[in-house]
XYZ file of C-alpha atoms in Angstrom:
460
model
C 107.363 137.882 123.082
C 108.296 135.210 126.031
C 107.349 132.184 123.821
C 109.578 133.850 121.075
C 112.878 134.286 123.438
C 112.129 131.069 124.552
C 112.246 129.890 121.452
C 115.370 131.067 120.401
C 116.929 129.994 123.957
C 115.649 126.563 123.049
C 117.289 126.699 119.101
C 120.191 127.894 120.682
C 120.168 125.067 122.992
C 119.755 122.606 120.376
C 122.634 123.716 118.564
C 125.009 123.158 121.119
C 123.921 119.974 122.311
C 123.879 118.537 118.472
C 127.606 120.462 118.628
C 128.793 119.435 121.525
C 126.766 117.006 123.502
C 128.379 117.270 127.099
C 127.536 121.097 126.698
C 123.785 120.025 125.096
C 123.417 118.930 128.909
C 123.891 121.557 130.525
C 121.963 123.919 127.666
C 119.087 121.488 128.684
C 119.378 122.006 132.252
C 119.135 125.921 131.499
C 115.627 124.982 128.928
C 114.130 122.802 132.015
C 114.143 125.593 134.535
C 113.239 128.280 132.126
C 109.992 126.120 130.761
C 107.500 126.363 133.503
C 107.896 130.595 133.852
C 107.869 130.731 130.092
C 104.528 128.519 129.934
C 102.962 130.812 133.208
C 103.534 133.580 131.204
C 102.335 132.262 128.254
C 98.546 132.800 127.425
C 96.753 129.683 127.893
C 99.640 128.046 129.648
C 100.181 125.497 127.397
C 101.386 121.844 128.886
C 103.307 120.881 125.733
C 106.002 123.593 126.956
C 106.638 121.736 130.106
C 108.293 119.239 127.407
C 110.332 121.478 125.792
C 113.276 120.202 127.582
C 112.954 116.731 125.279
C 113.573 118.691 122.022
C 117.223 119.302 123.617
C 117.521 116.041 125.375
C 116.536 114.221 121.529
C 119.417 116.705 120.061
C 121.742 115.004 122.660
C 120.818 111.606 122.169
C 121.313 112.237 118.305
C 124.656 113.723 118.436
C 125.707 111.360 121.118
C 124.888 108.063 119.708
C 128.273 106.461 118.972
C 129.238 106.953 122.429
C 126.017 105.830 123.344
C 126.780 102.537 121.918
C 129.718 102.109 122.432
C 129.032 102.569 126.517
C 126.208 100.429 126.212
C 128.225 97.536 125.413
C 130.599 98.312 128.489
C 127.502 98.983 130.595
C 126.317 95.734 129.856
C 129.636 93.504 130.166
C 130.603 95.527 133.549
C 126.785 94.940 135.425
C 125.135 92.100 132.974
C 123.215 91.667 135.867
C 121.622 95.188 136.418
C 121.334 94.932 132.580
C 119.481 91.871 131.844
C 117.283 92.912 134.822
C 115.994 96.507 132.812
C 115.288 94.349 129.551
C 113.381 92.191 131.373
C 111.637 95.484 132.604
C 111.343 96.588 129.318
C 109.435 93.793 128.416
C 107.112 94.333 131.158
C 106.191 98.087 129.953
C 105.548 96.582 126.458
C 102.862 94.158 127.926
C 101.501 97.234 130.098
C 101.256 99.182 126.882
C 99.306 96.355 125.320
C 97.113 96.547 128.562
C 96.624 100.075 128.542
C 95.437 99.821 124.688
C 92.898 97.206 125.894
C 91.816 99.327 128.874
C 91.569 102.879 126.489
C 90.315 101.461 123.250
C 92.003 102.076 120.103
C 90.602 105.713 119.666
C 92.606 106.728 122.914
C 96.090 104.966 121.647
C 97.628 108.348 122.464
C 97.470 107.573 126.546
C 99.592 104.180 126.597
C 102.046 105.988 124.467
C 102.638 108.631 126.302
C 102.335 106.855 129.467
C 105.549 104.120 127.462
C 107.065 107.660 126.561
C 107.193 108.622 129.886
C 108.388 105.276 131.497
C 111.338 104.760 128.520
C 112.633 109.153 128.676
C 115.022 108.533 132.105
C 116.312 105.158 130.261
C 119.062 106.438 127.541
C 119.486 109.466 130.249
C 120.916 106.392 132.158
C 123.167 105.714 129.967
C 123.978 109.444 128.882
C 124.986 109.700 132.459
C 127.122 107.012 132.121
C 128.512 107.947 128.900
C 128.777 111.724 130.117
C 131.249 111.218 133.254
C 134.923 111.179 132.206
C 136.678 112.502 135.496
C 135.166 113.591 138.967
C 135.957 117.158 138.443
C 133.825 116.963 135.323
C 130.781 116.297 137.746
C 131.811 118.791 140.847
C 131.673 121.916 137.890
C 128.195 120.527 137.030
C 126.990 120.658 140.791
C 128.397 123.760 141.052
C 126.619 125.019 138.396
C 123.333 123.361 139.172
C 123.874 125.009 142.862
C 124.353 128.572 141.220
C 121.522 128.179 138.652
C 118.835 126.878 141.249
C 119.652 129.107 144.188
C 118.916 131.881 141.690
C 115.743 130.608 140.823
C 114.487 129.653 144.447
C 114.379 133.462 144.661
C 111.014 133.102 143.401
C 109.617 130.888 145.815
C 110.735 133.397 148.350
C 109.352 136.619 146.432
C 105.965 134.269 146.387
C 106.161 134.040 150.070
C 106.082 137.688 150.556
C 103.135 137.775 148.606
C 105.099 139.725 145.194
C 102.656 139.540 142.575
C 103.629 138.371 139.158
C 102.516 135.676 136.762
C 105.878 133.880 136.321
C 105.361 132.895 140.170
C 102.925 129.945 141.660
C 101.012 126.972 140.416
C 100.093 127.194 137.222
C 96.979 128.293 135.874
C 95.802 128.631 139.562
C 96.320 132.137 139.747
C 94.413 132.268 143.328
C 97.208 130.063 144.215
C 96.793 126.781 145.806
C 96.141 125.986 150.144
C 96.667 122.884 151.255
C 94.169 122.411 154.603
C 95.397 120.130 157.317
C 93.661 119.436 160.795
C 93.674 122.900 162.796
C 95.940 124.125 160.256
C 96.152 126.063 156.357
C 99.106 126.088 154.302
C 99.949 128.367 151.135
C 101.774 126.076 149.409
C 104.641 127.462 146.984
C 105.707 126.822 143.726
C 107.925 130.312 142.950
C 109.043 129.832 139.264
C 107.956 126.138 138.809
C 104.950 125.341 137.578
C 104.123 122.870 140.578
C 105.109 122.866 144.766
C 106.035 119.306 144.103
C 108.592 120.180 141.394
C 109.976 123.214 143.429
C 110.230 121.317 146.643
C 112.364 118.276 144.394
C 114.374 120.996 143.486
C 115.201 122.566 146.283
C 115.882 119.222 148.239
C 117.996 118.202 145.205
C 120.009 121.793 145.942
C 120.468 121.075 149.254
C 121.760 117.664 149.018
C 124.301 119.403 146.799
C 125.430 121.661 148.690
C 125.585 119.055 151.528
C 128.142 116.497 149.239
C 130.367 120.193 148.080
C 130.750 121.001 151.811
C 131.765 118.046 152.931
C 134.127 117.151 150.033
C 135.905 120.798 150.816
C 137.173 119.602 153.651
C 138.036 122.892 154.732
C 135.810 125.011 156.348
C 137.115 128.394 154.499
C 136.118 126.382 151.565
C 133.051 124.859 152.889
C 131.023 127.963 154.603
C 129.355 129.462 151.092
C 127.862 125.868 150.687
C 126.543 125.510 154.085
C 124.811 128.867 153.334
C 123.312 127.394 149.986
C 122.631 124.191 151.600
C 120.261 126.772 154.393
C 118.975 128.209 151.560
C 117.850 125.345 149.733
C 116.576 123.980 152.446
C 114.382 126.866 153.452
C 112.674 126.610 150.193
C 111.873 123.378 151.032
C 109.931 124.251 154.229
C 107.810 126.976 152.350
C 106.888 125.006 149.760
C 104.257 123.333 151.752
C 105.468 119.580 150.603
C 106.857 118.103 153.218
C 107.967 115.415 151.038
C 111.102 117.549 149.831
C 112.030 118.083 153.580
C 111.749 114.138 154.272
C 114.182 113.742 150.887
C 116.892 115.835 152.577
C 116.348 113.310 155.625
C 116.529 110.123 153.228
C 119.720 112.065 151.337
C 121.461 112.811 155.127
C 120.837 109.264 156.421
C 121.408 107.353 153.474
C 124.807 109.840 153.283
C 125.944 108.989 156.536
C 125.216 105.532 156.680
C 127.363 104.722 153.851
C 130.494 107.527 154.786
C 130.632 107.670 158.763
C 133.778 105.764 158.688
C 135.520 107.730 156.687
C 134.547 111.360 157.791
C 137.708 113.358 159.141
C 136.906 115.363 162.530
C 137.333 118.334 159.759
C 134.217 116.719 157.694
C 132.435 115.824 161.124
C 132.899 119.424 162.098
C 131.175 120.596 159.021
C 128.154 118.106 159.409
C 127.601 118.989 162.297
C 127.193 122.704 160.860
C 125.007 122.062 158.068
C 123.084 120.327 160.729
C 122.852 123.446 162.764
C 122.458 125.746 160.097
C 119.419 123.389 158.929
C 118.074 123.868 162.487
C 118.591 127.471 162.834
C 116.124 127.360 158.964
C 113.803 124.987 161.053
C 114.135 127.246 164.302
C 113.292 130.636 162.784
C 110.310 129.494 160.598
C 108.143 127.842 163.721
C 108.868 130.755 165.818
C 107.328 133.300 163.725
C 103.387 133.522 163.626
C 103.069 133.984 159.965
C 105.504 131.036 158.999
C 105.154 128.520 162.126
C 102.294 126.734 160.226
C 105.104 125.717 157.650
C 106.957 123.781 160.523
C 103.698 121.802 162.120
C 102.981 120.923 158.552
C 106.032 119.220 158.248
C 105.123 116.931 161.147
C 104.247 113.670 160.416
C 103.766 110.214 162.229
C 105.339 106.685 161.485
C 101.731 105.536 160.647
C 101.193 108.125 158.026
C 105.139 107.483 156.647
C 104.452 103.977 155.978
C 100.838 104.129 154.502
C 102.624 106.916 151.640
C 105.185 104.735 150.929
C 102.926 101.660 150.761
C 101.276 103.672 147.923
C 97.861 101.824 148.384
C 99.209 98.971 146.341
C 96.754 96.625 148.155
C 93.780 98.796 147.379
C 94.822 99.310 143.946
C 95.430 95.441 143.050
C 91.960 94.852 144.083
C 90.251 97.729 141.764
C 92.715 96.957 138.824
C 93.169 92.933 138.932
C 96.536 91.315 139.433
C 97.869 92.407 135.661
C 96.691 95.731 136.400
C 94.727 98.317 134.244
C 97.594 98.987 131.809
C 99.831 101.852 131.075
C 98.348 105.933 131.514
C 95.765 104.342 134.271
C 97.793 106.376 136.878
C 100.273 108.351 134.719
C 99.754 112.220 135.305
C 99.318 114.493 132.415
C 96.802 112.150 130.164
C 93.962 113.873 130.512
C 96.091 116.898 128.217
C 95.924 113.568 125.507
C 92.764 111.948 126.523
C 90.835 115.284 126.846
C 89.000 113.818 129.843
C 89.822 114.824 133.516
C 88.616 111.619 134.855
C 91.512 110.112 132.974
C 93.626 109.950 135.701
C 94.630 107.046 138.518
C 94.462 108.087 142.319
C 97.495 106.705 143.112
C 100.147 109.437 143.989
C 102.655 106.800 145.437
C 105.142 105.048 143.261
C 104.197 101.528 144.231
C 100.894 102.167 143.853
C 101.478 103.481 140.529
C 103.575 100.360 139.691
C 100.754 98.324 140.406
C 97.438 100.429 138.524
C 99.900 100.130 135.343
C 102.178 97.397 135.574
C 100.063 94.738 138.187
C 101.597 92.295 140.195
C 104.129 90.977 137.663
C 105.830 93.977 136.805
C 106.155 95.297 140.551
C 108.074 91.924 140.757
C 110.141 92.561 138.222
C 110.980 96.153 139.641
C 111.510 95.125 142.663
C 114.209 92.784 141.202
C 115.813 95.988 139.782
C 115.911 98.157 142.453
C 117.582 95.004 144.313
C 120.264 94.985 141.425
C 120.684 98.366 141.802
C 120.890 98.559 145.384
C 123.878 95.602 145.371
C 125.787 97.117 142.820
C 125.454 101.041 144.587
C 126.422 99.145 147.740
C 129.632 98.031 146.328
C 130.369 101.098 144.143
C 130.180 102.930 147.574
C 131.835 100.317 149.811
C 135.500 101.059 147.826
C 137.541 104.144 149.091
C 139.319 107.063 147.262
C 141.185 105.655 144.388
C 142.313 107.543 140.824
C 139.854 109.830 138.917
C 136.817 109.382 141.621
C 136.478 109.783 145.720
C 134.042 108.022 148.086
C 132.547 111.167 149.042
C 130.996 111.818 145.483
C 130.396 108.585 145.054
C 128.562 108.266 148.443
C 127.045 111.691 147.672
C 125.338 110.304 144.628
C 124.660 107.159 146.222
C 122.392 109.237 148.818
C 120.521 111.315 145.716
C 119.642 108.122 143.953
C 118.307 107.043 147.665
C 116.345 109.960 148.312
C 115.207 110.313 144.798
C 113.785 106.279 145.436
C 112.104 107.599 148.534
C 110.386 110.595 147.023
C 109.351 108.372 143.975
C 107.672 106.038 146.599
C 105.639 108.792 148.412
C 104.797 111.005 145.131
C 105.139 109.075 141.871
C 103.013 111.795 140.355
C 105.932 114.296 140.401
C 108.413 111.740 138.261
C 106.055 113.034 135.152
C 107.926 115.945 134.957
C 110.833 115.214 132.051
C 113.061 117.530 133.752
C 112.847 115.659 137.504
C 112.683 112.331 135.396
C 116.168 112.988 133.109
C 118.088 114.219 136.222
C 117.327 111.799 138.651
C 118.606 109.100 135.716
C 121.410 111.082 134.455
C 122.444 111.374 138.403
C 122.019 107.011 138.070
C 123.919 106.892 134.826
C 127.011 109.034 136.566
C 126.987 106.859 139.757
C 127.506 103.671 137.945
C 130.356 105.500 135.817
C 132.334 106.180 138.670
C 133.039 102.701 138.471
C 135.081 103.308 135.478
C 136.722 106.560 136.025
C 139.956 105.130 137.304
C 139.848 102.959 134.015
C 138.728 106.475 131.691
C 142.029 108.359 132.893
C 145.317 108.488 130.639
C 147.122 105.595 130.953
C 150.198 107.574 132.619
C 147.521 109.007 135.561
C 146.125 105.125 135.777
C 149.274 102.822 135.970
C 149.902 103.693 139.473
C 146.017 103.065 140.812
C 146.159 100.523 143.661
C 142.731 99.471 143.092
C 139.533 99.465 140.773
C 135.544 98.516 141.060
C 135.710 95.186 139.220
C 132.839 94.581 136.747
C 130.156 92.060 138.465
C 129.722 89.056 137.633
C 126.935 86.797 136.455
């Protein structure tokens, strides 16, 4: 009966993304948190449900694909740049897949492809995100809506913590439920309605970051108090889900926020940081002082040692197992072993650059290292202008800081970035960023005359 309603939600879905495409996105939104209860409840769990979100993500494309195009070619005269730099790492995955083919044999063509799958999904969500953004407002409504959505289903995570038995909540098909065992110390790690703790945790860090950029752009603290609550909320999901990686992305998010907007924070806005700071501690405070949640705080803990050896993804390690050209694509991609049918099918590497390397070698981590430098230089300049017509620093600074964090998490646990629905945000949230650099230009013409300034297109 689930699968069913499910399946209707999904058809339903469908429809109004291939009606209305800007509404298809936030139908699929609704499809990529409902998936992973639907598939615990489902006998079998089936993993092909966890992609039922790209059924309403391919409607979108579809019905979107003249404005696609057409804000391709803009994307590509405005940052040739950034754009030359992804073909060039589209030509990389092609020789990975190649490599991967070699590595699998011919009988297992099915892992490179869905390894190439995988790497090309968050691309046209790039662009979608681009194409997507017309006017700020336009993207507040969506975070507001993504805030109300997710703090309803982080219930879950909570109801899991008080030990609330039901199939729809923990890691799927481990219905023991999962502890994670650290020195002097056990963890219950939590997943609540998502099928994973990593996926939970993104999603809760991703909802407090939210709440964090709405707070801050109210500007007023009669405005700004119900997202200072959500932003506590969020973030106390992210301490009970065991991973402290989604409490280190609300660090990344908060420094990367303030590094980029300290100069132009009001004593208003400093006033309200400086409350989502405390109401973050008082999360913090409460859980280590209470016997049966304290061992959620000392897991947390981490040194500088242990910081840099995650991010450092064992690239070293894995260039000397895999060869400098690397073992090809769906040597560290999670999920294969669903294709392959083998467990062993699967890479060690949980970091992103050591994923990089197992599939893509030497050569390609080059080449994405060259565009994560484009990116970086063309964020930094997006963020460096103030308020002008159709767009505000803060947003633009707030999604600045996502995009940030999201690059940190992805360094410290690639493995999670399999997930289509953590994969298509993170790029839609890229693909509105760089769109802000047109929103002044996107306005009427009678809203746009008067702008004082604009985010030039870069140059060669």
């Amino acid at each position: 009966m689930i699968l069913l309603l499910f399946g209707a939600v999904l058809l339903i879905s469908m429809a109004v993304a291939f009606t209305n495409w800007r509404h298809g996105w936030i139908a699929a939104v609704i499809c990529g948190i409902l998936q992973d209860p639907v598939r615990k409840l489902t006998p079998g769990t089936p993993a092909a449900l966890t992609m039922s979100v790209v059924a309403v993500y391919a409607v979108i494309l579809f019905a979107a694909i003249a404005s696609l195009q057409r804000n391709r070619v803009d994307f590509s005269k405005r940052f040739p740049n950034l754009y030359s730099t992804v073909t060039l790492f589209l030509v990389m995955l092609v020789f990975a897949a190649f490599n991967g083919l070699a590595t699998f044999g011919l009988e297992a063509w099915q892992v490179p492809a869905l390894s190439l799958f995988i790497y090309m999904l968050p691309i046209p969500a790039i662009l979608l995100g681009y194409a997507w953004l017309q006017r700020e407002d336009q993207l507040v409504r969506f975070f507001v809506f993504f805030a109300i959505i997710t703090s309803i289903a982080m219930a879950g995570t909570v109801l899991e913590y008080l030990r609330f038995e039901s199939a729809a909540l923990g890691v799927v098909a481990m219905p023991g439920g999962y502890v994670r065992h650290l020195p002097g110390i056990q963890i219950r790690v939590l997943s609540g309605i998502y099928r994973a703790p990593d996926i939970m945790g993104w999603h809760a860090a991703t909802l407090t970051s939210v709440a964090i950029i709405l707070a801050v752009r109210a500007r007023v603290f009669a405005r700004a108090w119900p997202w200072v609550l959500v932003a506590a909320w969020g973030f106390l999901n992210c301490m009970i889900s065991g991973r402290r990686k989604a409490v280190y992305m609300v660090a990344v998010f908060g420094l990367a926020f303030i590094w980029r907007y300290a100069r132009r924070l009001t004593t208003t806005q400093i006033a309200l940081v400086l409350t989502v700071g405390l109401a973050l501690g008082f999360v913090v405070n409460q859980i280590s002082s209470r016997e049966e949640s304290q061992v959620y705080a000392q897991g947390a803990a981490t040194t500088t040692e242990e910081v840099l050896k995650r991010l450092e993804g064992g690239v070293i390690d894995t260039l000397e197992q895999n060869s400098l050209l690397g073992s090809g694509l769906g040597s560290a991609t999670q999920g294969i072993r669903h294709v392959s049918g083998r467990e062993s099918d699967f890479g060690w590497q949980e970091g992103g650059l050591g994923k990089l390397a197992a599939e893509l070698g030497l050569p390609g981590l080059i080449v994405a290292a060259l565009l994560a430098w484009a990116m970086l230089r063309m964020m930094m300049r997006i963020t460096a202008v103030g308020d002008i017509p159709g767009t505000s620093q803060v947003v633009r600074v707030g999604l600045f800081a996502l995009v940030v964090a999201n690059i940190g998490n992805f360094l410290t646990s690639a493995q999670a970035y399999s997930d289509p629905v953590l994969t298509l945000m993170t790029a839609f949230l890229v693909g509105c960023l760089f769109a802000t650099a047109a929103l002044d230009e996107r306005l009427p013409a009678a809203e746009t005359s008067a702008a004082p300034a604009t985010l030039a297109p870069q140059r060669a």
